[in-house]
mmCIF file of C-alpha atoms in Angstrom:
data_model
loop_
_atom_site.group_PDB
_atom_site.id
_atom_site.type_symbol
_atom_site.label_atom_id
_atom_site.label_comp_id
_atom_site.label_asym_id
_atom_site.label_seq_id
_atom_site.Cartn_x
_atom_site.Cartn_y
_atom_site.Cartn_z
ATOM 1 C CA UNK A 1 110.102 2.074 98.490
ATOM 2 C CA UNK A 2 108.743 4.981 96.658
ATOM 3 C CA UNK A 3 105.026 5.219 96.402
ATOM 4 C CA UNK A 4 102.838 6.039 93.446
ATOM 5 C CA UNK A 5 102.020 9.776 94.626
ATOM 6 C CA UNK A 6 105.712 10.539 94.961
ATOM 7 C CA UNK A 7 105.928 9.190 91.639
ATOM 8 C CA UNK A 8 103.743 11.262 89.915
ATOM 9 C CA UNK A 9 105.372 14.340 91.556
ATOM 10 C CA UNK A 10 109.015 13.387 90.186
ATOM 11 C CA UNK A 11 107.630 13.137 86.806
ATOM 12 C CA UNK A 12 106.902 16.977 86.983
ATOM 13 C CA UNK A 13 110.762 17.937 86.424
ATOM 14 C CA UNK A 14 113.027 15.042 89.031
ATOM 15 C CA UNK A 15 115.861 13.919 89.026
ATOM 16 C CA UNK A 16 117.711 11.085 89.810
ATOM 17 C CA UNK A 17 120.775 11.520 91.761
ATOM 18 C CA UNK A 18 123.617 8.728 93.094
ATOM 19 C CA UNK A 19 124.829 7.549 96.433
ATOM 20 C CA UNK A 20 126.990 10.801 96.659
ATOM 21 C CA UNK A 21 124.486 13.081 95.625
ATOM 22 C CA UNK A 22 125.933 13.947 91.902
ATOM 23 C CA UNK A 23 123.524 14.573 89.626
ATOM 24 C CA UNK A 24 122.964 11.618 86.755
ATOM 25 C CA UNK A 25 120.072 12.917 84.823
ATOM 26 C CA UNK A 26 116.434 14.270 84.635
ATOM 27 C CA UNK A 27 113.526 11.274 85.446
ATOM 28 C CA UNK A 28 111.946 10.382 81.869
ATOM 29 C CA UNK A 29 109.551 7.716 82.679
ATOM 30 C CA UNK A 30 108.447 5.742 85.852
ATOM 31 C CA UNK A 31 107.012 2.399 85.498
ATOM 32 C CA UNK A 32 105.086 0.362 88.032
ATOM 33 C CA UNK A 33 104.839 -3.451 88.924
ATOM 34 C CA UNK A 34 102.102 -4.681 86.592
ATOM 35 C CA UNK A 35 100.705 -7.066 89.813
ATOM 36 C CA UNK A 36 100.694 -4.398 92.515
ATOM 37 C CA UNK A 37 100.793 -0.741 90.439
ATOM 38 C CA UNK A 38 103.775 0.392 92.568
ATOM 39 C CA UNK A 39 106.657 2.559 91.046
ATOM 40 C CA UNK A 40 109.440 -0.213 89.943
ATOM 41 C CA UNK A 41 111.888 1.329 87.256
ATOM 42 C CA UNK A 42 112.727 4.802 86.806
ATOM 43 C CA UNK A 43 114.440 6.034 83.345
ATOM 44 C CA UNK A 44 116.932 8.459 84.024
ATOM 45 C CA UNK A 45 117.985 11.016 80.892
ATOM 46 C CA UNK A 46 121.547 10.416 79.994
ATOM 47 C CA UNK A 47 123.791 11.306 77.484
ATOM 48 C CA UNK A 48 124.238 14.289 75.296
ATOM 49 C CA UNK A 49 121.175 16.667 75.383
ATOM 50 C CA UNK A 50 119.374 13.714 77.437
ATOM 51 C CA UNK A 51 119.233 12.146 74.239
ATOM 52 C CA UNK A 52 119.499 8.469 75.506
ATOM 53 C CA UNK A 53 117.421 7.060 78.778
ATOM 54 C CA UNK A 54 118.573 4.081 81.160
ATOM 55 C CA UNK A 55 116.686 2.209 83.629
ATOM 56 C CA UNK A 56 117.131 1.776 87.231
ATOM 57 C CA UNK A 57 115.596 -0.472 89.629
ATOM 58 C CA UNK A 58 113.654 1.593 92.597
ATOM 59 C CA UNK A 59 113.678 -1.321 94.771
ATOM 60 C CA UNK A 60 116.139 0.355 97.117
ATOM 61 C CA UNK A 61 115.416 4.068 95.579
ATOM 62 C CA UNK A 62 114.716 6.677 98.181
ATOM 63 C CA UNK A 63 112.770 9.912 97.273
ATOM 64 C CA UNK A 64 112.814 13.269 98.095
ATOM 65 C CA UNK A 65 112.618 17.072 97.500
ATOM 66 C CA UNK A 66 112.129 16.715 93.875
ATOM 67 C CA UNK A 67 114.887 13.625 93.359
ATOM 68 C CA UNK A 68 115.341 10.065 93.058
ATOM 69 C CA UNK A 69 118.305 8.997 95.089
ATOM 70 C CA UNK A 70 119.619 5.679 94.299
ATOM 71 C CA UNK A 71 122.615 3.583 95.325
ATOM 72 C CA UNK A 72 124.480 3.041 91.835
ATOM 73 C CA UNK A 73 127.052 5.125 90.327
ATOM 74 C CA UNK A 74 126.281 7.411 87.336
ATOM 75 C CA UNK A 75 129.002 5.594 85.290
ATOM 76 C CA UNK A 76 127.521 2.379 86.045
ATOM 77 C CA UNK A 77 123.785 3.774 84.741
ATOM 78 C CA UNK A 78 125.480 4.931 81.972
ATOM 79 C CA UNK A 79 126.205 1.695 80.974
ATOM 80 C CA UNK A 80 123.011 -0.135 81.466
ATOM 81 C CA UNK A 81 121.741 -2.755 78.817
ATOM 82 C CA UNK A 82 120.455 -0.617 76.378
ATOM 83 C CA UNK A 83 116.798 -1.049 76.368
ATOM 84 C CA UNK A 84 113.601 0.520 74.623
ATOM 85 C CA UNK A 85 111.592 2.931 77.140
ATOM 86 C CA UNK A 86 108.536 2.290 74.648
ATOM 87 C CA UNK A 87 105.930 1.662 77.623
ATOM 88 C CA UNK A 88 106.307 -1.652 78.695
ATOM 89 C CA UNK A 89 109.442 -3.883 79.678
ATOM 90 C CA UNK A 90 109.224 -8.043 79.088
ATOM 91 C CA UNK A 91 110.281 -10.478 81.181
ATOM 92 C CA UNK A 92 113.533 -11.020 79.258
ATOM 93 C CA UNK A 93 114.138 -7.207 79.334
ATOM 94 C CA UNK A 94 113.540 -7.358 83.600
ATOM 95 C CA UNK A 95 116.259 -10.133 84.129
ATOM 96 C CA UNK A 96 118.810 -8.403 81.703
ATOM 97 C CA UNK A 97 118.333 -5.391 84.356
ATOM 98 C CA UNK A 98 117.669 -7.420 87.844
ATOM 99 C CA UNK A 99 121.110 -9.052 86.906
ATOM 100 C CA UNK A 100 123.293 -6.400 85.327
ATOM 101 C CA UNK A 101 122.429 -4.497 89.070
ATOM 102 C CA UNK A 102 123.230 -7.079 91.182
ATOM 103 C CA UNK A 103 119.980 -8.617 92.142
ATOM 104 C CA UNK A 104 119.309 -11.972 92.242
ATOM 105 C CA UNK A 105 116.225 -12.905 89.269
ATOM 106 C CA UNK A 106 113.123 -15.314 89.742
ATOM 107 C CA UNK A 107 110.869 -16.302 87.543
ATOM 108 C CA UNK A 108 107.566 -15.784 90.230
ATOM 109 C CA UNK A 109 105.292 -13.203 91.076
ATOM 110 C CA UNK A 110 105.148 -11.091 94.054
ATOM 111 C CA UNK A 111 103.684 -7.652 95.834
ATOM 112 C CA UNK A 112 106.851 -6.569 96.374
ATOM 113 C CA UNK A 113 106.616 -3.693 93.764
ATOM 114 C CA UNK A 114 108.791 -6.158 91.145
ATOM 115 C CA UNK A 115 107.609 -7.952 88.861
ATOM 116 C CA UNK A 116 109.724 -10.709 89.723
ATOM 117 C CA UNK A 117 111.417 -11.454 92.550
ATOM 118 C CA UNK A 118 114.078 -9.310 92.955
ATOM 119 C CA UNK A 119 115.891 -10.331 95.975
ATOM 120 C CA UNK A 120 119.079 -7.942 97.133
ATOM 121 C CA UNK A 121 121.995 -9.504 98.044
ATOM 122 C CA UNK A 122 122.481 -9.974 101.553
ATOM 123 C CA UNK A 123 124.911 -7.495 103.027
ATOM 124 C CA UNK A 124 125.226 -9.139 106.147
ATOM 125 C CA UNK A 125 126.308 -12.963 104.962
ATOM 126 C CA UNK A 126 129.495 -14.688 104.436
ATOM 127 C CA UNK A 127 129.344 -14.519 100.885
ATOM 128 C CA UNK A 128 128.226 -11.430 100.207
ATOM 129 C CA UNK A 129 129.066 -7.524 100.712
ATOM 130 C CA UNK A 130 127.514 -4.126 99.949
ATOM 131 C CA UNK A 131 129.482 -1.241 98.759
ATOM 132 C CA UNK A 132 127.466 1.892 99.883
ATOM 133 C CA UNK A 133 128.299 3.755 97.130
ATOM 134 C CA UNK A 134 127.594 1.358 94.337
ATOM 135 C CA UNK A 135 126.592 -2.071 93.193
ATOM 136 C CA UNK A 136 127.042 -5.372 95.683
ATOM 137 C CA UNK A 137 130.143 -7.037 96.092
ATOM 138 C CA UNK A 138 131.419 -9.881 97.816
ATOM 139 C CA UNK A 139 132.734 -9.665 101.246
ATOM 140 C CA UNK A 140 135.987 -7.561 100.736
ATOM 141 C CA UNK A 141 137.290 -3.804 100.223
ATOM 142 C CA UNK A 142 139.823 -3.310 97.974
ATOM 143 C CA UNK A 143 142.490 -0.418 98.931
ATOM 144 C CA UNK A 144 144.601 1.110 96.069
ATOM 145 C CA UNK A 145 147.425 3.416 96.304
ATOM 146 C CA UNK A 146 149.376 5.403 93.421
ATOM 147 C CA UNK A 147 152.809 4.508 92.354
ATOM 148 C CA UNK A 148 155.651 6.783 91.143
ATOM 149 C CA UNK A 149 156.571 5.135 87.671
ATOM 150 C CA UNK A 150 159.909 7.344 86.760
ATOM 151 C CA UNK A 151 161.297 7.417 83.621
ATOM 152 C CA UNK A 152 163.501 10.011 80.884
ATOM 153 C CA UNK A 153 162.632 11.673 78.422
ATOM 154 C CA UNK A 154 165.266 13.672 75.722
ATOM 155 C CA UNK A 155 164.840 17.004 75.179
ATOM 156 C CA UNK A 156 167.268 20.080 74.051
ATOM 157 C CA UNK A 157 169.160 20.934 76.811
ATOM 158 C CA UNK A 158 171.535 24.035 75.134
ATOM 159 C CA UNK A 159 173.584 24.523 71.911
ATOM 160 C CA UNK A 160 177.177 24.820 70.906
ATOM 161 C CA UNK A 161 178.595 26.049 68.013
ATOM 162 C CA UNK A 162 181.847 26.806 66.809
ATOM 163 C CA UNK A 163 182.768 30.645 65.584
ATOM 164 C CA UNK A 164 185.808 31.859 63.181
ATOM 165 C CA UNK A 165 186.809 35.513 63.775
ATOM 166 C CA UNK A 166 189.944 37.476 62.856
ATOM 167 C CA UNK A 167 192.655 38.825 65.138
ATOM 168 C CA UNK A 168 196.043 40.836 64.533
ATOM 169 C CA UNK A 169 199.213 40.105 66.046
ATOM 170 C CA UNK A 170 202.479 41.510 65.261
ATOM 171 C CA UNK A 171 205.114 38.957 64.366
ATOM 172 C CA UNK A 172 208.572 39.848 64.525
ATOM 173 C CA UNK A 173 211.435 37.914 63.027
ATOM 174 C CA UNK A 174 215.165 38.914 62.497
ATOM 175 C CA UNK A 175 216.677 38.493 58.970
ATOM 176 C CA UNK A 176 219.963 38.356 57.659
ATOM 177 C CA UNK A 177 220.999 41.653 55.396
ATOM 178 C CA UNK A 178 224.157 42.680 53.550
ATOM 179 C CA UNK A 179 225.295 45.729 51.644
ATOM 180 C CA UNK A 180 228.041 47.142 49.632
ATOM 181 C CA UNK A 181 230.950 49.872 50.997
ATOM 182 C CA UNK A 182 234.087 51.252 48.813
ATOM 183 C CA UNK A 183 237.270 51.005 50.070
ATOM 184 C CA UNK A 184 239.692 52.619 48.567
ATOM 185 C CA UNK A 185 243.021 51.032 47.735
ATOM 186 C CA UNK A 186 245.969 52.476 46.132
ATOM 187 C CA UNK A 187 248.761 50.526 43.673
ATOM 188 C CA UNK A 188 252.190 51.770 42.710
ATOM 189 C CA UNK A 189 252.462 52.284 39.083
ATOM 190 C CA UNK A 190 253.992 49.109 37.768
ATOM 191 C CA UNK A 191 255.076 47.362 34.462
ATOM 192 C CA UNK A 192 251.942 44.941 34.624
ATOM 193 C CA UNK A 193 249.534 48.178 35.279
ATOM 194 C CA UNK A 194 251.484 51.077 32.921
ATOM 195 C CA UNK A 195 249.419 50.391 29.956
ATOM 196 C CA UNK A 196 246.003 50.974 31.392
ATOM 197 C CA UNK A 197 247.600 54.065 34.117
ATOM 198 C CA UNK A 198 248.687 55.587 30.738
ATOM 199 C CA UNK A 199 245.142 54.586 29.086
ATOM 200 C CA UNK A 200 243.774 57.945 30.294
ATOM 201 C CA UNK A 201 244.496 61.485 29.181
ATOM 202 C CA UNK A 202 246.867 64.023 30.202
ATOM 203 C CA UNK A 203 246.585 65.543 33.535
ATOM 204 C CA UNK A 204 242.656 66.749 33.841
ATOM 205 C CA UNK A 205 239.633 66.752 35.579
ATOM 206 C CA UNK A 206 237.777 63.474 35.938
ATOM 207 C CA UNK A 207 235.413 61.374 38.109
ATOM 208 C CA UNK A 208 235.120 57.886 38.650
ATOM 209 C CA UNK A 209 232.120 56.087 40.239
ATOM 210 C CA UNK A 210 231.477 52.841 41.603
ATOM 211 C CA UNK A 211 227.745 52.002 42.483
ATOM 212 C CA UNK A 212 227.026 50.518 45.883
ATOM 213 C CA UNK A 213 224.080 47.186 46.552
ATOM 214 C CA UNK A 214 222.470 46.816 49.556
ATOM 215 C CA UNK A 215 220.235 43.783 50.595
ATOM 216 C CA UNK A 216 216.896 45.233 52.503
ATOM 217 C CA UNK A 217 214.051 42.989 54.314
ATOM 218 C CA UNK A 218 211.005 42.261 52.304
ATOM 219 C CA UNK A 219 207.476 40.820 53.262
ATOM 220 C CA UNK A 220 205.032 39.509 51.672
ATOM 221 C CA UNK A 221 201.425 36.895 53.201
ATOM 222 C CA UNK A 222 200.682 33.728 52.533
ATOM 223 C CA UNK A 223 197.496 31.475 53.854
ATOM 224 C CA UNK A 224 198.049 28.447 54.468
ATOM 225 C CA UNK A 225 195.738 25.948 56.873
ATOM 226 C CA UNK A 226 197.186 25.225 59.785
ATOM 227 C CA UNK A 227 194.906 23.118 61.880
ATOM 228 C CA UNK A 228 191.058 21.366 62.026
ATOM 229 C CA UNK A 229 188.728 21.616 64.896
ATOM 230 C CA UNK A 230 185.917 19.526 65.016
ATOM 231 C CA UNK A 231 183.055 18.885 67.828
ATOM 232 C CA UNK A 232 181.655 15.829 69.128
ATOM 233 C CA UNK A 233 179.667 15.333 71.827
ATOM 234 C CA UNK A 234 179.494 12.344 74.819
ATOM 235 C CA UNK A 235 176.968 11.051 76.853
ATOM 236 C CA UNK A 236 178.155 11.588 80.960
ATOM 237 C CA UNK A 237 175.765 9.764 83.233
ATOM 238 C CA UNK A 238 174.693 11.165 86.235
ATOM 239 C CA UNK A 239 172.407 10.758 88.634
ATOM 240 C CA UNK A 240 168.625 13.048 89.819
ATOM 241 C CA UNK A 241 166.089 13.156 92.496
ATOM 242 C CA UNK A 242 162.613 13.059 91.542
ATOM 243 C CA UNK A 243 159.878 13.746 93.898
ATOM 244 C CA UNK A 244 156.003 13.760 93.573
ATOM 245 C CA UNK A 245 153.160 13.079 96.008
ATOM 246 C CA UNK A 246 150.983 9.807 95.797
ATOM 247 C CA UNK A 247 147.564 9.657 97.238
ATOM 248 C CA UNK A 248 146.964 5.729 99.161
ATOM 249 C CA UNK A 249 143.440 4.422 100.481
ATOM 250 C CA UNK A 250 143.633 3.328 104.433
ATOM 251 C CA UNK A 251 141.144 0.663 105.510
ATOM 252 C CA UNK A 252 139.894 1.256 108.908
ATOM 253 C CA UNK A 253 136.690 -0.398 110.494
ATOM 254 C CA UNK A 254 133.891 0.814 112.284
ATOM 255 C CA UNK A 255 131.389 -1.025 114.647
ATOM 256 C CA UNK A 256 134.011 -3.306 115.785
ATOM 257 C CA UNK A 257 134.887 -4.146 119.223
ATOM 258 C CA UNK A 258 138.824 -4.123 119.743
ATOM 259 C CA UNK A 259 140.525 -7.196 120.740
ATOM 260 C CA UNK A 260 141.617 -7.441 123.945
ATOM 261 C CA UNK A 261 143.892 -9.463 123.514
#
């Protein structure tokens, strides 16, 4: 229980802190128990800036060296009814906090430092359990482990492409060829050939010529397609380890004799 002269002090720049000592905001207001005057909500400065203010319950608040230690989470402050710090909180306003923290609401009066009956939760019955680091629970821990979830994903693995370039080769091919030679053949002078021997003039110089053919190899290019290459590609299935490392809770207790048996 805090008492009204630590109060005062942690009004002059406290804080209040959680179970694990993180920081959850600066102290805005402290408001005591309107029966006995002792310190019974702190507003703690949340928020961007410490623009918004949430209320905790000091009933199990310790204090010291300048800070309000308390056993909820920041998150869970955080996300505390919204309600007014304007000076004063009703009765409506006390039982919307008493229950969102866990504690168990009545509508009389006592010196407790609440303004109603507050009770905590008993950590110690069947029904009921106490996290130390947060709000009451019942009577279990829960233990949590990660899982590897493994999947695919597609992605570019390369590219192909096809490429058209020129080369030279020499192609060599044998062709047929003919040409012309003079042989020379000689006829006795005869009544079928007298007319044309005697066609010519007397005896006198005279040439005859006979012109000769001859076939030679010629080339000449043609393009013409010749084939069509295509690509396609095919899905081949294989297979791929995948490692990773996955943080798991142990449960282990303390304070309890071993069986024997």
């Amino acid at each position: 229980m805090i008492t009204t002269d630590q109060a005062q002090d942690l009004l002059d720049g406290g804080i209040v802190v959680g179970p694990d000592s993180e920081k959850i905001g600066s102290i805005g207001q402290i408001y005591l128990d309107d029966q006995t005057g002792q310190p019974e909500w702190v507003t703690v400065k949340t928020g961007l800036f410490g623009t918004s203010e949430s209320f905790v319950p000091l009933a199990q608040a310790d204090a010291r060296a300048g800070e309000v230690r308390v056993p909820h989470d920041k998150s869970m402050i955080k996300d505390a009814p919204r309600i007014q710090a304007d000076g004063a909180l009703s009765p409506q306003e006390e039982a919307e906090l008493y229950t969102y923290y866990g504690y168990t609401y009545h509508d009389d009066q006592s010196d407790s430092g609440l303004s109603e009956t507050a009770e905590v939760p008993d950590a110690g019955s069947d029904d009921a359990g106490h996290d130390t680091s947060g709000p009451d629970t019942d009577n279990a821990m829960t233990r949590s482990e990660e899982q590897l979830k493994v999947g695919t994903e597609r992605r570019e693995s390369g590219r192909v492409r096809l490429r058209k370039y020129v080369v030279t080769e020499n192609v060599t091919q044998t062709v047929p060829v003919s040409h012309e030679e003079v042989r020379v053949e000689r006829e006795p002078i005869t009544d079928a050939n007298r007319d044309q021997a005697m066609a010519g003039g007397e005896i006198s110089d005279e040439e005859h010529e006979v012109i000769l053919h001859e076939e030679r190899p010629v080339t000449s290019k043609e393009t013409v397609p010749v084939e069509r290459v295509r690509m396609e590609t095919e899905t081949v299935t294989g297979e791929e380890q995948v490692s990773d490392e996955l943080r798991k809770e142990q449960i282990e207790t303390e304070g309890v004799e071993a069986d024997d048996r």
